[in-house]
XYZ file of N, CA and C in Angstrom:
711
model
N -33.273 0.934 -47.190
C -33.235 0.253 -45.891
C -31.798 0.045 -45.432
N -30.956 -0.420 -46.355
C -29.548 -0.648 -46.021
C -28.871 0.658 -45.649
N -29.236 1.745 -46.364
C -28.652 3.047 -46.081
C -29.031 3.507 -44.670
N -30.314 3.281 -44.292
C -30.766 3.657 -42.960
C -30.029 2.846 -41.885
N -29.811 1.550 -42.167
C -29.096 0.704 -41.208
C -27.675 1.198 -41.016
N -27.038 1.582 -42.134
C -25.653 2.068 -42.040
C -25.601 3.368 -41.254
N -26.581 4.246 -41.465
C -26.623 5.502 -40.716
C -26.817 5.231 -39.230
N -27.737 4.295 -38.912
C -27.980 3.973 -37.501
C -26.735 3.389 -36.861
N -26.036 2.506 -37.578
C -24.819 1.894 -37.058
C -23.726 2.938 -36.877
N -23.653 3.893 -37.803
C -22.651 4.948 -37.695
C -22.903 5.804 -36.456
N -24.179 6.147 -36.220
C -24.525 6.947 -35.046
C -24.242 6.172 -33.760
N -24.559 4.891 -33.761
C -24.318 4.064 -32.584
C -22.828 3.941 -32.300
N -22.042 3.702 -33.339
C -20.590 3.596 -33.173
C -20.006 4.894 -32.645
N -20.515 6.018 -33.147
C -20.021 7.323 -32.700
C -20.350 7.547 -31.232
N -21.588 7.177 -30.844
C -21.988 7.331 -29.439
C -21.127 6.450 -28.538
N -20.868 5.198 -28.995
C -20.035 4.299 -28.212
C -18.617 4.842 -28.081
N -18.106 5.436 -29.162
C -16.763 6.016 -29.133
C -16.699 7.172 -28.141
N -17.774 7.991 -28.104
C -17.820 9.094 -27.149
C -17.805 8.576 -25.716
N -18.544 7.476 -25.466
C -18.572 6.881 -24.131
C -17.194 6.367 -23.761
N -16.529 5.703 -24.710
C -15.202 5.146 -24.434
C -14.200 6.248 -24.114
N -14.249 7.329 -24.895
C -13.336 8.447 -24.654
C -13.633 9.084 -23.300
N -14.917 9.269 -23.001
C -15.296 9.854 -21.719
C -14.895 8.965 -20.557
N -15.083 7.649 -20.709
C -14.717 6.718 -19.655
C -13.216 6.708 -19.422
N -12.447 6.704 -20.499
C -10.987 6.723 -20.357
C -10.520 8.000 -19.668
N -11.139 9.120 -20.041
C -10.788 10.391 -19.415
C -11.130 10.377 -17.921
N -12.286 9.822 -17.591
C -12.727 9.734 -16.196
C -11.786 8.847 -15.387
N -11.453 7.670 -15.916
C -10.571 6.743 -15.192
C -9.161 7.317 -15.079
N -8.715 8.018 -16.103
C -7.397 8.649 -16.026
C -7.364 9.694 -14.924
N -8.460 10.432 -14.768
C -8.540 11.428 -13.697
C -8.500 10.739 -12.334
N -9.192 9.603 -12.206
C -9.168 8.837 -10.953
C -7.748 8.404 -10.624
N -7.067 7.821 -11.601
C -5.700 7.328 -11.374
C -4.728 8.478 -11.092
N -4.938 9.603 -11.747
C -4.063 10.759 -11.498
C -4.221 11.275 -10.069
N -5.470 11.363 -9.609
C -5.706 11.773 -8.223
C -5.047 10.791 -7.262
N -5.253 9.501 -7.517
C -4.702 8.478 -6.633
C -3.176 8.548 -6.581
N -2.548 8.620 -7.770
C -1.085 8.667 -7.832
C -0.547 9.930 -7.171
N -1.223 11.050 -7.363
C -0.791 12.300 -6.739
C -0.919 12.214 -5.218
N -1.992 11.575 -4.747
C -2.171 11.390 -3.312
C -1.081 10.514 -2.720
N -0.724 9.443 -3.420
C 0.353 8.569 -2.954
C 1.684 9.311 -2.925
N 1.940 10.113 -3.954
C 3.180 10.886 -4.004
C 3.253 11.875 -2.843
N 2.136 12.548 -2.567
C 2.098 13.492 -1.456
C 2.333 12.774 -0.122
N 1.693 11.628 0.062
C 1.892 10.847 1.286
C 3.353 10.464 1.454
N 3.976 9.990 0.381
C 5.374 9.582 0.454
C 6.307 10.738 0.759
N 6.068 11.880 0.142
C 6.923 13.048 0.371
C 6.809 13.552 1.802
N 5.580 13.629 2.308
C 5.385 14.091 3.684
C 6.011 13.108 4.670
N 5.825 11.805 4.429
C 6.397 10.785 5.317
C 7.916 10.879 5.331
N 8.524 11.027 4.161
C 9.988 11.117 4.081
C 10.498 12.379 4.772
N 9.775 13.489 4.596
C 10.188 14.747 5.232
C 10.132 14.638 6.753
N 9.029 14.139 7.276
C 8.872 14.036 8.739
C 9.911 13.080 9.311
N 10.133 11.950 8.633
C 11.083 10.963 9.134
C 12.522 11.472 9.097
N 12.830 12.340 8.132
C 14.202 12.832 7.976
C 14.463 14.127 8.735
N 13.446 14.621 9.434
C 13.589 15.853 10.220
C 13.347 15.520 11.684
N 14.409 15.222 12.435
C 14.255 14.773 13.825
C 13.411 15.702 14.701
N 13.562 17.009 14.497
C 12.804 17.949 15.323
C 11.302 17.797 15.091
N 10.916 17.639 13.828
C 9.500 17.481 13.497
C 8.987 16.125 13.980
N 9.779 15.087 13.743
C 9.370 13.743 14.146
C 9.178 13.658 15.657
N 10.125 14.217 16.414
C 10.037 14.183 17.875
C 8.861 15.001 18.386
N 8.597 16.124 17.723
C 7.493 16.984 18.148
C 6.140 16.300 17.967
N 6.080 15.369 17.013
C 4.819 14.671 16.751
C 4.743 13.357 17.518
N 5.738 12.494 17.319
C 5.660 11.144 17.877
C 6.209 11.059 19.303
N 6.777 12.143 19.793
C 7.216 12.159 21.182
C 6.249 12.879 22.088
N 5.092 13.234 21.563
C 4.075 13.972 22.315
C 2.694 13.375 22.020
N 1.659 13.843 22.713
C 0.299 13.359 22.411
C -0.165 13.664 20.982
N 0.569 14.520 20.269
C 0.223 14.780 18.869
C 0.269 13.509 18.033
N 0.980 12.498 18.526
C 1.049 11.223 17.819
C -0.353 10.667 17.566
N -1.218 10.777 18.566
C -2.574 10.244 18.416
C -3.397 11.059 17.427
N -3.115 12.350 17.367
C -3.775 13.184 16.361
C -3.339 12.747 14.965
N -2.027 12.501 14.806
C -1.506 12.074 13.509
C -2.082 10.733 13.083
N -2.338 9.857 14.051
C -2.857 8.522 13.740
C -4.358 8.540 13.493
N -5.096 9.275 14.326
C -6.557 9.226 14.276
C -7.172 10.228 13.304
N -6.485 11.349 13.058
C -7.054 12.375 12.178
C -7.338 11.854 10.770
N -6.435 11.089 10.142
C -6.757 10.571 8.805
C -7.982 9.672 8.800
N -8.146 8.869 9.850
C -9.318 7.992 9.937
C -10.589 8.822 10.013
N -10.568 9.842 10.858
C -11.743 10.711 11.000
C -12.053 11.432 9.693
N -10.997 11.882 9.002
C -11.213 12.649 7.775
C -11.768 11.783 6.653
N -11.310 10.535 6.557
C -11.805 9.676 5.479
C -13.280 9.340 5.703
N -13.690 9.175 6.975
C -15.107 8.951 7.251
C -15.917 10.209 6.958
N -15.382 11.363 7.331
C -16.074 12.628 7.059
C -16.272 12.827 5.558
N -15.220 12.566 4.798
C -15.304 12.737 3.347
C -16.297 11.762 2.736
N -16.289 10.527 3.221
C -17.176 9.501 2.666
C -18.648 9.837 2.903
N -18.960 10.350 4.099
C -20.357 10.593 4.450
C -20.866 11.979 4.048
N -19.935 12.931 3.787
C -20.357 14.298 3.511
C -20.051 14.773 2.099
N -19.476 13.882 1.282
C -19.056 14.320 -0.046
C -20.239 14.810 -0.875
N -21.420 14.245 -0.643
C -22.599 14.653 -1.426
C -22.970 16.111 -1.173
N -22.611 16.634 0.010
C -22.953 18.014 0.356
C -21.832 18.994 0.034
N -20.702 18.508 -0.458
C -19.553 19.360 -0.764
C -19.519 19.723 -2.237
N -18.755 20.742 -2.534
C -18.407 21.005 -3.918
C -17.250 20.088 -4.291
N -17.013 19.929 -5.580
C -15.905 19.088 -6.027
C -14.572 19.654 -5.545
N -14.458 20.987 -5.517
C -13.214 21.624 -5.070
C -12.945 21.324 -3.596
N -13.993 21.377 -2.767
C -13.835 21.085 -1.339
C -13.459 19.623 -1.130
N -14.097 18.732 -1.875
C -13.773 17.308 -1.774
C -12.319 17.059 -2.164
N -11.858 17.762 -3.175
C -10.473 17.605 -3.605
C -9.508 18.077 -2.522
N -9.807 19.201 -1.888
C -8.964 19.704 -0.801
C -8.917 18.690 0.347
N -10.071 18.132 0.699
C -10.124 17.126 1.759
C -9.265 15.924 1.408
N -9.265 15.535 0.149
C -8.453 14.398 -0.278
C -6.972 14.699 -0.108
N -6.535 15.899 -0.500
C -5.115 16.251 -0.355
C -4.723 16.336 1.120
N -5.602 16.901 1.936
C -5.311 16.981 3.369
C -5.193 15.578 3.953
N -6.090 14.697 3.554
C -6.043 13.307 4.033
C -4.739 12.635 3.634
N -4.329 12.810 2.395
C -3.089 12.196 1.922
C -1.884 12.734 2.694
N -1.891 14.042 2.982
C -0.786 14.641 3.737
C -0.765 14.126 5.178
N -1.927 14.042 5.814
C -2.000 13.531 7.183
C -1.545 12.077 7.249
N -1.891 11.302 6.237
C -1.412 9.924 6.181
C 0.112 9.889 6.101
N 0.685 10.844 5.381
C 2.132 10.920 5.287
C 2.780 11.119 6.646
N 2.152 11.970 7.471
C 2.667 12.183 8.831
C 2.595 10.876 9.624
N 1.476 10.184 9.534
C 1.309 8.937 10.275
C 2.278 7.860 9.805
N 2.566 7.846 8.499
C 3.420 6.799 7.933
C 4.912 7.103 8.052
N 5.250 8.247 8.646
C 6.666 8.572 8.806
C 7.391 7.514 9.626
N 6.656 6.870 10.543
C 7.275 5.847 11.390
C 7.769 4.660 10.576
N 7.180 4.435 9.397
C 7.635 3.325 8.548
C 9.092 3.523 8.163
N 9.466 4.775 7.877
C 10.849 5.062 7.498
C 11.802 4.892 8.677
N 11.264 4.969 9.889
C 12.094 4.812 11.067
C 12.259 3.339 11.444
N 11.314 2.509 11.030
C 11.316 1.094 11.418
C 11.976 0.212 10.360
N 11.694 0.499 9.075
C 12.159 -0.366 7.987
C 13.275 0.307 7.186
N 14.089 -0.508 6.547
C 15.162 0.026 5.716
C 14.588 0.644 4.445
N 15.290 1.638 3.914
C 14.835 2.288 2.692
C 14.773 1.331 1.518
N 15.722 0.388 1.452
C 15.741 -0.582 0.355
C 14.498 -1.456 0.365
N 14.116 -1.937 1.552
C 12.935 -2.803 1.627
C 11.654 -2.013 1.373
N 11.621 -0.761 1.778
C 10.448 0.076 1.488
C 10.279 0.243 -0.017
N 11.381 0.533 -0.716
C 11.329 0.695 -2.172
C 10.924 -0.613 -2.840
N 11.492 -1.726 -2.363
C 11.183 -3.032 -2.966
C 9.710 -3.372 -2.819
N 9.184 -3.203 -1.606
C 7.782 -3.527 -1.362
C 6.866 -2.569 -2.122
N 7.280 -1.313 -2.259
C 6.466 -0.353 -3.010
C 6.311 -0.799 -4.463
N 7.391 -1.218 -5.086
C 7.311 -1.627 -6.493
C 6.539 -2.934 -6.642
N 6.647 -3.834 -5.669
C 5.835 -5.057 -5.697
C 4.357 -4.686 -5.593
N 4.058 -3.763 -4.690
C 2.681 -3.304 -4.521
C 2.153 -2.657 -5.799
N 2.970 -1.792 -6.404
C 2.549 -1.099 -7.625
C 2.254 -2.090 -8.745
N 3.113 -3.100 -8.907
C 2.910 -4.091 -9.961
C 1.646 -4.912 -9.704
N 1.455 -5.325 -8.455
C 0.274 -6.117 -8.101
C -0.999 -5.298 -8.264
N -0.969 -4.078 -7.759
C -2.127 -3.193 -7.875
C -2.460 -2.932 -9.342
N -1.449 -2.626 -10.144
C -1.680 -2.326 -11.548
C -2.310 -3.493 -12.292
N -1.814 -4.701 -12.025
C -2.351 -5.876 -12.697
C -3.811 -6.126 -12.323
N -4.127 -6.016 -11.042
C -5.490 -6.281 -10.601
C -6.455 -5.173 -10.996
N -5.981 -3.933 -11.010
C -6.839 -2.839 -11.448
C -7.137 -2.962 -12.943
N -6.134 -3.368 -13.711
C -6.351 -3.591 -15.146
C -7.360 -4.710 -15.367
N -7.252 -5.756 -14.565
C -8.223 -6.854 -14.669
C -9.632 -6.349 -14.356
N -9.770 -5.581 -13.293
C -11.081 -5.057 -12.936
C -11.662 -4.143 -14.000
N -10.791 -3.432 -14.691
C -11.243 -2.502 -15.741
C -11.671 -3.232 -17.005
N -10.987 -4.318 -17.346
C -11.210 -4.969 -18.634
C -12.135 -6.181 -18.578
N -12.271 -6.804 -17.414
C -13.052 -8.036 -17.347
C -14.530 -7.792 -17.621
N -15.160 -8.755 -18.260
C -16.604 -8.698 -18.496
C -17.372 -9.400 -17.385
N -16.645 -10.056 -16.503
C -17.277 -10.778 -15.400
C -17.769 -9.798 -14.339
N -18.957 -10.053 -13.813
C -19.505 -9.235 -12.732
C -18.821 -9.633 -11.421
N -18.123 -8.688 -10.800
C -17.367 -8.971 -9.581
C -18.124 -8.631 -8.305
N -19.432 -8.374 -8.416
C -20.211 -7.982 -7.245
C -20.177 -9.044 -6.161
N -20.364 -10.299 -6.558
C -20.344 -11.391 -5.585
C -19.009 -11.498 -4.876
N -17.928 -11.329 -5.627
C -16.602 -11.378 -5.036
C -16.410 -10.224 -4.058
N -16.957 -9.059 -4.401
C -16.833 -7.896 -3.529
C -17.517 -8.119 -2.194
N -18.686 -8.750 -2.216
C -19.397 -9.049 -0.972
C -18.578 -9.984 -0.088
N -17.998 -10.999 -0.691
C -17.165 -11.959 0.041
C -15.927 -11.270 0.619
N -15.289 -10.418 -0.176
C -14.080 -9.722 0.276
C -14.383 -8.734 1.390
N -15.542 -8.091 1.320
C -15.920 -7.166 2.388
C -16.088 -7.910 3.706
N -16.662 -9.111 3.640
C -16.781 -9.931 4.851
C -15.397 -10.288 5.378
N -14.466 -10.586 4.451
C -13.092 -10.867 4.862
C -12.439 -9.665 5.511
N -12.745 -8.474 4.999
C -12.190 -7.245 5.569
C -12.667 -7.044 7.005
N -13.946 -7.301 7.254
C -14.480 -7.192 8.614
C -13.755 -8.180 9.532
N -13.516 -9.388 9.030
C -12.805 -10.386 9.818
C -11.392 -9.947 10.154
N -10.725 -9.313 9.193
C -9.360 -8.826 9.417
C -9.350 -7.750 10.505
N -10.303 -6.829 10.435
C -10.375 -5.759 11.436
C -10.590 -6.327 12.839
N -11.470 -7.320 12.945
C -11.712 -7.944 14.250
C -10.446 -8.637 14.748
N -9.765 -9.358 13.845
C -8.538 -10.060 14.224
C -7.451 -9.079 14.663
N -7.386 -7.928 14.006
C -6.387 -6.923 14.377
C -6.647 -6.374 15.780
N -7.920 -6.159 16.094
C -8.262 -5.674 17.437
C -7.910 -6.730 18.476
N -8.238 -7.982 18.183
C -7.919 -9.076 19.108
C -6.414 -9.178 19.320
N -5.662 -8.995 18.230
C -4.209 -9.161 18.334
C -3.527 -8.019 19.091
N -4.225 -6.926 19.275
C -3.685 -5.862 20.129
C -3.448 -6.393 21.539
N -4.345 -7.275 21.982
C -4.240 -7.833 23.333
C -3.396 -9.113 23.364
N -3.449 -9.893 22.272
C -2.700 -11.147 22.254
C -1.237 -10.945 21.880
N -0.992 -9.961 21.002
C 0.368 -9.704 20.508
C 1.002 -10.977 19.945
N 0.223 -11.717 19.159
C 0.695 -12.980 18.584
C 1.337 -12.744 17.226
N 2.586 -13.162 17.064
C 3.268 -13.003 15.781
C 2.646 -13.905 14.719
N 2.175 -15.090 15.123
C 1.537 -16.007 14.175
C 0.228 -15.414 13.648
N -0.551 -14.820 14.552
C -1.803 -14.202 14.130
C -1.530 -12.997 13.245
N -0.491 -12.220 13.565
C -0.138 -11.072 12.743
C 0.269 -11.504 11.342
N 1.008 -12.609 11.262
C 1.400 -13.145 9.952
C 0.164 -13.546 9.148
N -0.779 -14.236 9.805
C -2.004 -14.649 9.119
C -2.817 -13.441 8.661
N -2.893 -12.418 9.512
C -3.620 -11.196 9.148
C -2.998 -10.560 7.912
N -1.674 -10.512 7.870
C -0.980 -9.891 6.738
C -1.221 -10.659 5.446
N -1.134 -11.981 5.511
C -1.338 -12.808 4.312
C -2.765 -12.671 3.798
N -3.721 -12.829 4.705
C -5.134 -12.717 4.299
C -5.441 -11.292 3.858
N -4.830 -10.315 4.524
C -5.048 -8.919 4.153
C -4.592 -8.621 2.736
N -3.447 -9.155 2.338
C -2.969 -8.965 0.966
C -3.984 -9.538 -0.020
N -4.463 -10.755 0.254
C -5.435 -11.400 -0.643
C -6.706 -10.568 -0.745
N -7.200 -10.100 0.397
C -8.446 -9.333 0.419
C -8.304 -8.020 -0.354
N -7.237 -7.260 -0.098
C -7.103 -5.953 -0.735
C -6.704 -6.058 -2.206
N -6.015 -7.127 -2.577
C -5.742 -7.359 -3.997
C -7.057 -7.615 -4.728
N -7.919 -8.446 -4.124
C -9.228 -8.688 -4.726
C -10.086 -7.439 -4.763
N -10.046 -6.655 -3.693
C -10.830 -5.420 -3.649
C -10.368 -4.418 -4.706
N -9.096 -4.463 -5.063
C -8.598 -3.565 -6.110
C -9.337 -3.806 -7.418
N -9.503 -5.081 -7.789
C -10.233 -5.411 -9.017
C -11.704 -5.034 -8.885
N -12.304 -5.390 -7.754
C -13.721 -5.088 -7.536
C -13.986 -3.589 -7.543
N -13.158 -2.828 -6.824
C -13.358 -1.380 -6.735
C -13.152 -0.711 -8.077
N -12.188 -1.191 -8.858
C -11.968 -0.610 -10.178
C -13.197 -0.803 -11.056
N -13.770 -1.992 -11.033
C -14.980 -2.235 -11.820
C -16.134 -1.357 -11.327
N -16.257 -1.227 -10.024
C -17.336 -0.400 -9.456
C -17.153 1.069 -9.835
N -15.919 1.556 -9.789
C -15.642 2.946 -10.169
C -15.974 3.165 -11.639
N -15.653 2.180 -12.454
C -15.984 2.245 -13.876
C -17.501 2.318 -14.073
N -18.255 1.509 -13.317
C -19.707 1.512 -13.433
C -20.312 2.833 -12.958
N -19.672 3.447 -11.950
C -20.162 4.719 -11.410
C -20.150 5.800 -12.482
N -19.189 5.719 -13.397
C -19.099 6.724 -14.461
C -20.394 6.797 -15.256
N -20.980 5.651 -15.554
C -22.196 5.624 -16.360
C -23.404 6.133 -15.588
N -23.307 6.108 -14.246
C -24.420 6.580 -13.428
C -24.279 8.043 -13.038
N -23.088 8.617 -13.257
C -22.866 10.016 -12.874
C -23.696 10.942 -13.762
N -24.352 11.899 -13.132
C -25.224 12.838 -13.851
C -24.679 14.252 -13.693
N -23.901 14.702 -14.667
C -23.357 16.048 -14.627
C -21.884 16.051 -14.269
N -21.186 17.098 -14.693
C -19.745 17.199 -14.508
C -19.366 17.331 -13.041
N -20.136 18.086 -12.262
C -19.820 18.268 -10.838
C -19.880 16.939 -10.092
N -20.922 16.159 -10.358
C -21.052 14.850 -9.707
C -19.947 13.920 -10.168
N -19.646 13.954 -11.464
C -18.579 13.098 -11.987
C -17.241 13.450 -11.354
N -17.003 14.738 -11.121
C -15.752 15.175 -10.505
C -15.651 14.637 -9.079
N -16.750 14.717 -8.322
C -16.734 14.202 -6.952
C -16.604 12.684 -6.937
N -17.244 12.031 -7.897
C -17.126 10.579 -7.986
C -15.694 10.163 -8.299
N -15.016 10.944 -9.130
C -13.628 10.598 -9.468
C -12.720 10.734 -8.246
N -12.996 11.725 -7.396
C -12.207 11.897 -6.172
C -12.454 10.743 -5.210
N -13.709 10.355 -5.058
C -14.012 9.229 -4.172
C -13.461 7.924 -4.731
N -13.473 7.793 -6.050
C -12.859 6.616 -6.661
C -11.366 6.577 -6.399
N -10.727 7.736 -6.502
C -9.291 7.821 -6.217
C -9.010 7.470 -4.763
N -9.866 7.937 -3.852
C -9.693 7.625 -2.430
C -9.813 6.123 -2.189
N -10.766 5.489 -2.837
C -10.961 4.044 -2.675
C -9.731 3.269 -3.140
N -9.228 3.592 -4.334
C -8.056 2.895 -4.853
C -6.809 3.232 -4.042
N -6.722 4.453 -3.566
C -5.617 4.860 -2.698
C -5.582 3.970 -1.451
N -6.740 3.759 -0.845
C -6.816 2.925 0.350
C -6.438 1.485 0.049
N -6.872 0.973 -1.112
C -6.484 -0.386 -1.508
C -4.967 -0.490 -1.640
N -4.375 0.475 -2.318
C -2.924 0.467 -2.539
C -2.177 0.538 -1.206
N -2.571 1.470 -0.358
C -1.896 1.664 0.928
C -1.974 0.408 1.791
N -3.129 -0.221 1.799
C -3.291 -1.409 2.635
C -2.507 -2.604 2.100
N -2.450 -2.757 0.784
C -1.589 -3.805 0.217
C -0.145 -3.551 0.614
N 0.283 -2.303 0.504
C 1.658 -1.936 0.851
C 1.957 -2.245 2.323
N 1.056 -1.854 3.213
C 1.273 -2.075 4.646
C 1.327 -3.564 4.983
N 0.431 -4.346 4.373
C 0.432 -5.787 4.632
C 1.712 -6.436 4.119
N 2.155 -6.019 2.940
C 3.390 -6.579 2.386
C 4.609 -6.148 3.197
N 4.578 -4.936 3.748
C 5.686 -4.504 4.601
C 5.794 -5.401 5.831
N 4.652 -5.812 6.360
C 4.657 -6.725 7.504
C 5.305 -8.060 7.138
N 5.127 -8.467 5.877
C 5.636 -9.772 5.451
C 7.077 -9.711 4.966
N 7.420 -8.665 4.210
C 8.714 -8.651 3.528
C 9.621 -7.484 3.911
N 9.155 -6.582 4.770
C 9.976 -5.443 5.152
C 11.146 -5.862 6.039
N 12.300 -5.272 5.783
C 13.495 -5.523 6.607
C 13.595 -4.426 7.658
N 13.528 -4.822 8.904
C 13.607 -3.840 9.991
C 15.039 -3.369 10.192
N 15.172 -2.130 10.616
C 16.496 -1.578 10.872
C 17.086 -2.214 12.135
């Protein structure tokens, strides 16, 4: 009987070890996609901002609206159509989205000093890393927090639309502060959700697409934390 128990425990431990290795590999792929997307966005933004001819051709013409709206359209397209795509197509869409975001974010380099951009980036990276680690390791169910944060996100979007007409600096400050809190919380929630998705993925192709969508989710969390912090701590030229 004891021998059978030891065999069962050995098999269970081995299965758990396989799950842990698979989960770590899956999450590493998510983080690699996300980091690569951020790097691509930064490189494209720096190139466009440092090339006056390219910058003027985009932001001095109606192409500016294409640069601003195209990433939004593409992220919705990817979110709603990823189930019908191959993993390779989803990956291409992710890289295109990251590059288009780089074009849109080139204006940040024109508005803020390079020193403040670097400072806020490292603050964002440290904050994101800490909260993502918490979301990955915590045993607490963050579903309830995610629902609350999503409601906060809707409120932020409404406030941003209202502030287009009010142009209130006080309201913009409040939006930035609340936005940082919301997206920091969403980083932990999304990380836990991405981790849970791994166990529900059925097959390598689905897991590959899930990892890309997970990377897109964390990418958006990171970018939004960065943008909100730039509003608060960025030094304008």
